[in-house]
Coordinates of C-alpha atoms and ligand atoms in Angstrom, one line a residue:
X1485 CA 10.9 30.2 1.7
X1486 CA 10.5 27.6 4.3
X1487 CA 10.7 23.9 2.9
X1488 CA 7.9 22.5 2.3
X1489 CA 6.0 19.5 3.5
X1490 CA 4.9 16.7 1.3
X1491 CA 2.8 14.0 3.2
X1492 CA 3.7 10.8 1.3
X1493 CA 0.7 9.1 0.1
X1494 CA -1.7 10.7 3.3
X1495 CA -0.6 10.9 6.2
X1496 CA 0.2 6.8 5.6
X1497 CA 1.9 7.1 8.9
X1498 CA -1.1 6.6 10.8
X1499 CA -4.1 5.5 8.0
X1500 CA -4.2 3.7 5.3
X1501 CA -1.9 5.4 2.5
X1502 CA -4.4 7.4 0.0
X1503 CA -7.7 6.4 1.5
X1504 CA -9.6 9.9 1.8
X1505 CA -9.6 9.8 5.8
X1506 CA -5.7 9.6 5.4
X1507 CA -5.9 12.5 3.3
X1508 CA -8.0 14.2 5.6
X1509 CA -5.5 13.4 8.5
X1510 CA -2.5 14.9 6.5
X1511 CA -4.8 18.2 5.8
X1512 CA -5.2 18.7 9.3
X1513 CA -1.9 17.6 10.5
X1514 CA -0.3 20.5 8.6
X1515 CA 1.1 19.2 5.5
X1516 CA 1.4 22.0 2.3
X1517 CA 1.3 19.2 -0.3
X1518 CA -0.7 15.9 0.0
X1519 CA 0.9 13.1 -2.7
X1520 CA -1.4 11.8 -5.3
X1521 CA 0.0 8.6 -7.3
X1522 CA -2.1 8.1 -9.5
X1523 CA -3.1 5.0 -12.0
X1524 CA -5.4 4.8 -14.3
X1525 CA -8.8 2.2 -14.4
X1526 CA -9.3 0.3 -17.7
X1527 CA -11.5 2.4 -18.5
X1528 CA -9.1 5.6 -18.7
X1529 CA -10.2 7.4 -14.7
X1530 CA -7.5 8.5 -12.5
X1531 CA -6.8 6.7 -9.5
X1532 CA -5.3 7.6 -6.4
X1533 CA -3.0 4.2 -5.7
X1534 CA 0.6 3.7 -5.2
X1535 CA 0.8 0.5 -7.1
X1536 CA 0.0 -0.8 -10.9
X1537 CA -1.0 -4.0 -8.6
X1538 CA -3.9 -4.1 -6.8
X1539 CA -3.0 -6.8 -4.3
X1540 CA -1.1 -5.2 -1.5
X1541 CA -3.8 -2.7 -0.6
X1542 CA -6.9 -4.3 -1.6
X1543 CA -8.7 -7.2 -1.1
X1544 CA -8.9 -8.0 -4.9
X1545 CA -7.7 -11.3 -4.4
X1546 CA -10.8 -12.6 -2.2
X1547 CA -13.3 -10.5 -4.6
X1548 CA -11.9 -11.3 -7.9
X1549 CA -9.8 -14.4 -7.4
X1550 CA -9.5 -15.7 -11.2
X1551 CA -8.7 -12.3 -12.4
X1552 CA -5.0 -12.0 -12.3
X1553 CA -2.6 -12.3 -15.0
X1554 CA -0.1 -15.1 -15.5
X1555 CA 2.8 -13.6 -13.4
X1556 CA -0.2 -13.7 -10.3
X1557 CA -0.9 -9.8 -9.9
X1558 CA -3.7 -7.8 -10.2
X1559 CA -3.1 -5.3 -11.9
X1560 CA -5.5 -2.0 -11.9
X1561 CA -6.0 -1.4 -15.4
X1562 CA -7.7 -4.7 -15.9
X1563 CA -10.5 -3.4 -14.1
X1564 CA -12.8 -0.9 -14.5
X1565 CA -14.1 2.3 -12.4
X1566 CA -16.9 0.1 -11.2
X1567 CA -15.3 -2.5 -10.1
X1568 CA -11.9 -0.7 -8.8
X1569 CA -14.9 1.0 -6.4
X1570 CA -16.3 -2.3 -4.9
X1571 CA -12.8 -3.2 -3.6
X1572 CA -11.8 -2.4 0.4
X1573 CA -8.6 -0.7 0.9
X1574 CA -6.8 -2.0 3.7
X1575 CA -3.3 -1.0 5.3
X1576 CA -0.2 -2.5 3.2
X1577 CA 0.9 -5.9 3.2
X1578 CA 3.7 -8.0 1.9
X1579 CA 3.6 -10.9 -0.3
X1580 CA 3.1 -12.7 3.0
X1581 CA 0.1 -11.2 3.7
X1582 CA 1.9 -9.5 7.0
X1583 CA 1.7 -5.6 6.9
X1584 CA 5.0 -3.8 6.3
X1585 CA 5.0 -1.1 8.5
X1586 CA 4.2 -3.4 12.1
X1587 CA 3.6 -0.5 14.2
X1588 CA 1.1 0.8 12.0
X1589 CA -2.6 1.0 11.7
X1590 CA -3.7 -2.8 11.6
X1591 CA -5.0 -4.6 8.1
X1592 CA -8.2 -3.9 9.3
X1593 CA -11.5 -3.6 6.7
X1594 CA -13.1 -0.3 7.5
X1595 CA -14.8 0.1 4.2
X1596 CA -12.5 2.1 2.4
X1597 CA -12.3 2.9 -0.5
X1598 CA -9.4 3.6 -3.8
X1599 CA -10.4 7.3 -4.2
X1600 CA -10.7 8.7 -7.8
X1601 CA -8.5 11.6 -8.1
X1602 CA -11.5 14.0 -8.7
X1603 CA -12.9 12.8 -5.4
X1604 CA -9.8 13.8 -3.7
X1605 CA -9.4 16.8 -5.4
X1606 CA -13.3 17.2 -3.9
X1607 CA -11.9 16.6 -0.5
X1608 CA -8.9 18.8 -0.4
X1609 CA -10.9 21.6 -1.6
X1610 CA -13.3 21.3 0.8
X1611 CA -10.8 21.3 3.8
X1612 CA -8.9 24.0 2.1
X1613 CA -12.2 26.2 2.2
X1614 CA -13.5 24.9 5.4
X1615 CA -10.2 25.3 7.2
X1616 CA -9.1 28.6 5.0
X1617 CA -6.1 26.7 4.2
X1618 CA -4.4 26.5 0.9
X1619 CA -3.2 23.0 0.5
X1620 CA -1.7 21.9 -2.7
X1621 CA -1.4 18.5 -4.8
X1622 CA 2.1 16.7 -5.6
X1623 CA 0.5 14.5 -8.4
X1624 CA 3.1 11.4 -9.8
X1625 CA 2.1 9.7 -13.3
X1626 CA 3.0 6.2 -12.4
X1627 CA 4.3 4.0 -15.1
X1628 CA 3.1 6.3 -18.4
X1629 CA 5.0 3.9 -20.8
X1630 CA 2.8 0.9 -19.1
X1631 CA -0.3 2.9 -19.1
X1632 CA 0.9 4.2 -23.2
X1633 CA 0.9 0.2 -24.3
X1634 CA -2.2 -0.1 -22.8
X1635 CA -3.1 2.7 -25.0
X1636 CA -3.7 4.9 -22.0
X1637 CA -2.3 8.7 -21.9
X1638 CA -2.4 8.9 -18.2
X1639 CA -0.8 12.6 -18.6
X1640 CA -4.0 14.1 -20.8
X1641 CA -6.2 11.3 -18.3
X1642 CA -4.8 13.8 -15.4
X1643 CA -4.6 17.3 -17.0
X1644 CA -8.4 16.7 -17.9
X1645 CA -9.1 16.4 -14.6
X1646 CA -7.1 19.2 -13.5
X1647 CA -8.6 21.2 -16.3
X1648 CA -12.2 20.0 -14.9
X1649 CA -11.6 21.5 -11.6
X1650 CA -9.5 24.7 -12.4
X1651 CA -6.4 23.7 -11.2
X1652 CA -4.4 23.4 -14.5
X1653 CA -2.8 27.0 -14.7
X1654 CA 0.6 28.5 -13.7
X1655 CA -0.9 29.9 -10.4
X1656 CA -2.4 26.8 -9.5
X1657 CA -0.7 24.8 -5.8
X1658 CA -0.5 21.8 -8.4
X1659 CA 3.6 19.6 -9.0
X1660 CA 3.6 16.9 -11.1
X1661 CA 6.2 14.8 -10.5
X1662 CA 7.3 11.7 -12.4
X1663 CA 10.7 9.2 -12.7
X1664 CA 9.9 9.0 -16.7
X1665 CA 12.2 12.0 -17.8
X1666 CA 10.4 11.5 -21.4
X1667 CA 6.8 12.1 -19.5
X1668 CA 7.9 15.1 -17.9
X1669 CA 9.6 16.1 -21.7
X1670 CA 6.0 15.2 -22.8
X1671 CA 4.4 17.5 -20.7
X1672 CA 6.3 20.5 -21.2
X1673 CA 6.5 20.5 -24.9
X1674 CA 4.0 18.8 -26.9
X1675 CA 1.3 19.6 -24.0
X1676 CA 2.1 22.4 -23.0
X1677 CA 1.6 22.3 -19.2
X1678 CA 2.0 25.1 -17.0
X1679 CA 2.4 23.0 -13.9
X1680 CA 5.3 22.8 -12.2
X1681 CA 7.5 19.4 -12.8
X1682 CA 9.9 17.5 -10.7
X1683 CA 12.4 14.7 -12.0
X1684 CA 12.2 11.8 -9.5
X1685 CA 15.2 10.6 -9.4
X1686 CA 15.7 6.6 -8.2
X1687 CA 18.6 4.2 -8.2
X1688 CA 19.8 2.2 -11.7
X1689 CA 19.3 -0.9 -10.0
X1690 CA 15.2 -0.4 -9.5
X1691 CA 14.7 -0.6 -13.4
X1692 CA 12.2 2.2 -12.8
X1693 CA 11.6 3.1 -15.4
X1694 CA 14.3 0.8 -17.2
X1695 CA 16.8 2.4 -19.2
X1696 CA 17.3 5.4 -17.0
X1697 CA 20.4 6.3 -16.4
X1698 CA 19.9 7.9 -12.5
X1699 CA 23.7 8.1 -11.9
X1700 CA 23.8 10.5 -14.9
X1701 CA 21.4 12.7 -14.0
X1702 CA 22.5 13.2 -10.4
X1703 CA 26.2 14.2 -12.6
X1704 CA 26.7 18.1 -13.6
X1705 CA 25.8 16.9 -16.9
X1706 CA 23.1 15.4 -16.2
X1707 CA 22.0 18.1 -13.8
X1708 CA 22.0 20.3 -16.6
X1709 CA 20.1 18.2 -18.7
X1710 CA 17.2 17.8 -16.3
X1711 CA 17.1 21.8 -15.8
X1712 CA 15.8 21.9 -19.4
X1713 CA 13.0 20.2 -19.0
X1714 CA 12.4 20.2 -15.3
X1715 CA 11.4 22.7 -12.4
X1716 CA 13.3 20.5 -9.4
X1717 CA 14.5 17.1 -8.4
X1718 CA 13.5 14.4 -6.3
X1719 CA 16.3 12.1 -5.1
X1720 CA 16.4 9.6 -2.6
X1721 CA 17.5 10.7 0.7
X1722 CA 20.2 8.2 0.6
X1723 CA 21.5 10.0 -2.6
X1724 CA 21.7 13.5 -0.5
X1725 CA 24.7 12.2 1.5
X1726 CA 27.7 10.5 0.8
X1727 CA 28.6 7.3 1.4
X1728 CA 28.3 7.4 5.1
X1729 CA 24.7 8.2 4.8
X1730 CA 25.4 11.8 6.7
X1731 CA 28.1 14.2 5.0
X1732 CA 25.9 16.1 2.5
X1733 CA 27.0 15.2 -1.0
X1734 CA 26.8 17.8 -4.2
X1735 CA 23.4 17.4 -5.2
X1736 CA 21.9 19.8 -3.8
X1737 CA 24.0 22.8 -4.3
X1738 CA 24.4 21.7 -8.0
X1739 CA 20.9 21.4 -8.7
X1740 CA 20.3 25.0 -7.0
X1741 CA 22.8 26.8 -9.1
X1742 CA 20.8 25.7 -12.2
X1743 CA 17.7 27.1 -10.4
X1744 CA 16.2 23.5 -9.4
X1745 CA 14.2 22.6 -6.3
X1746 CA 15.4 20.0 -4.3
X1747 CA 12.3 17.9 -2.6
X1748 CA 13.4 14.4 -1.4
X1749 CA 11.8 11.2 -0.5
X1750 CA 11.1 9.6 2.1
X1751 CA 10.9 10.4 5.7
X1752 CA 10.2 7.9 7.9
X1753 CA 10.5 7.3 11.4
X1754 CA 9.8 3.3 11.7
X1755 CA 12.4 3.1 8.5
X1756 CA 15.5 5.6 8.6
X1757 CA 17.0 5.5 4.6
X1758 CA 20.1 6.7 6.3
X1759 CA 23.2 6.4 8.9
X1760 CA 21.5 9.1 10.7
X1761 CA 20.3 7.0 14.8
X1762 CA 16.8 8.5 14.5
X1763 CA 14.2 10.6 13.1
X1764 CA 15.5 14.1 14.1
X1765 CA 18.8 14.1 13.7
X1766 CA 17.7 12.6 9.8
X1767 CA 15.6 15.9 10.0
X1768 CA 18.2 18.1 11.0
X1769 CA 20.2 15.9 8.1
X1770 CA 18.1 16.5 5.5
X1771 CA 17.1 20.6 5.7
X1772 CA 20.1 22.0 8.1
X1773 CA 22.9 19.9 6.4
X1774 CA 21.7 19.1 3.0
X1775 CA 19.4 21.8 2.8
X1776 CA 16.1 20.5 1.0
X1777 CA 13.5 22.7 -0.8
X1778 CA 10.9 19.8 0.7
X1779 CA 10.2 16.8 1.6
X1780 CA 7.7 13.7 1.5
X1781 CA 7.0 12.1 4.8
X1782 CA 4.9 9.8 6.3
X1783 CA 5.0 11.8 9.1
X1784 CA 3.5 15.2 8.1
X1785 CA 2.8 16.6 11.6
X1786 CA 6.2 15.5 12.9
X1787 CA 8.4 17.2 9.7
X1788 CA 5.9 20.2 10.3
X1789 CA 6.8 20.6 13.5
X1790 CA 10.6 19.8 12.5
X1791 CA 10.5 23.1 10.3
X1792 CA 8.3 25.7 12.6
X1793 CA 10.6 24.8 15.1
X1794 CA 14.1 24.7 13.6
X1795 CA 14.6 25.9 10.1
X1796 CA 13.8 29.8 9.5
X1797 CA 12.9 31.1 6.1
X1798 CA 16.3 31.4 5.1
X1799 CA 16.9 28.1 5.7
X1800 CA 19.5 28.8 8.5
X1801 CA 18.9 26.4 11.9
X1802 CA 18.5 26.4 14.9
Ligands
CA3266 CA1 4.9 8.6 -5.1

């Protein structure tokens, strides 16, 4: 099997991250996957959005201006399908108001809008059958202990959906993919999910979700721990390497001898996580030295022309 191409959040490269016409870019731009984070309204819908917060991709703060909480955010499940509908999506900004990625698509207003997952499943269906393609869905449950105080299952919120459009079976091109190991526990044994599921796996320090212990998991131990639960990994690229940021570390062989996938985040070319000096020799890093299953990029054409070009189906290089 080739390794697979993940575009992260669209292809947020070049559009703004999960607005359908980035979605429809990463479709045509080759990607096997598109990412779906997904967070529910108050009102219990699936949203494709990165964030909890509202504020660095909308313009809730102009439209709603006395509706954030005490700590100053906006946060999406205080606001209803409706309403989550009537914002604009814009590129990414900081707290500055300056967009992260400066190279980027500007913080322009071009109408867009926070797509319900439905929609985009709508969407990627359509291209899939318009372009006889077969282009799958890497869904994340973001925050499920948040959503769970809120009284919010956001894990039944999705598999409804999925269920809805006939996409919650073994054969279906459907990961879910989550940092909560307990949501991932959840979905294997008290619901019962066929789907596929991938442990993200972040750093201690990101309290995400708190009370993880990530340098655990990424032990033997811990490895085989996840494999009980879990289908594959998702580490950090930084956590593939060493300390120098380009000899391979153990992660990935360990997770393959206990039968896990190994699909890593992020690749970007206008932020390397790496020592690697730029965004092919990380891509040569990443499947010819630590010999990935997959990966999410911002850059879907780019990786998929990384992999048609140099990695075979063995995973051998050239
Ligand atoms: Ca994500």
């Amino acid at each position: 099997m080739k390794p697979i191409v993940i575009a992260h959040r669209g292809a947020s490269a070049y559009l703004p991250e999960h607005t359908l016409p980035c979605v429809a870019a990463a479709h045509t731009l080759g990607a096997d996957y598109i990412e779906q984070d997904i967070v529910l309204s108050r009102d219990g819908v699936p949203m494709v959005l990165h964030d909890i917060y509202l504020e660095s991709t909308t313009n809730v703060a102009q439209q709603f201006s006395d509706r954030c909480r005490n700590d100053g955010r906006f946060y999406a499940i205080d606001f209803d399908l409706a309403e989550l509908k009537s914002l604009t999506v814009h590129e990414r900004v900081d707290d500055q108001g300056s967009a992260v990625f400066a190279n980027r698509f500007p913080v322009a207003d071009l109408q867009l809008r926070i797509p319900t997952l439905s929609e985009e499943i709508t969407l990627i269906e359509g291209l899939n059958k318009s372009r006889g393609t077969h282009t799958g869905y890497y869904i994340e449950l973001k925050s499920p202990a948040f959503h769970a105080a809120a009284g919010l299952d956001i894990a039944v919120s999705v598999i409804k959906v999925l269920e809805t459009a006939q996409l919650h079976h073994e054969n279906a091109p459907v990961f879910f993919q989550c940092f909560d190991p307990d949501t991932l526990r959840y979905l294997k044994h008290d619901l019962h999910s066929p789907l596929p599921r991938i442990q993200l796996m972040g750093e201690n320090s990101w309290q995400e979700p708190p009370g993880v212990d990530f340098d655990l998991m990424r032990t033997e131990q811990g490895l085989d721990d996840v494999a009980s639960y879990a289908d594959g990994i998702g580490p950090w690229i930084p956590q593939l390497f060493e300390a120098d940021g380009l000899t391979p570390c153990h992660l990935v062989t360990a997770a393959h001898a206990r039968g896990l996938v190994v699909h890593a985040y992020t690749l970007r070319a206008d932020s390397l996580e790496s020592g690697f000096k730029d965004f092919e020799s990380l891509h040569r890093g990443v499947f010819l030295g630590a010999g990935i299953d997959g990966v999410f990029s911002d850059f879907p054409d780019v990786t998929r022309a990384f992999i048609d070009t140099h990695v075979s189906t063995d995973g051998a290089g050239s």
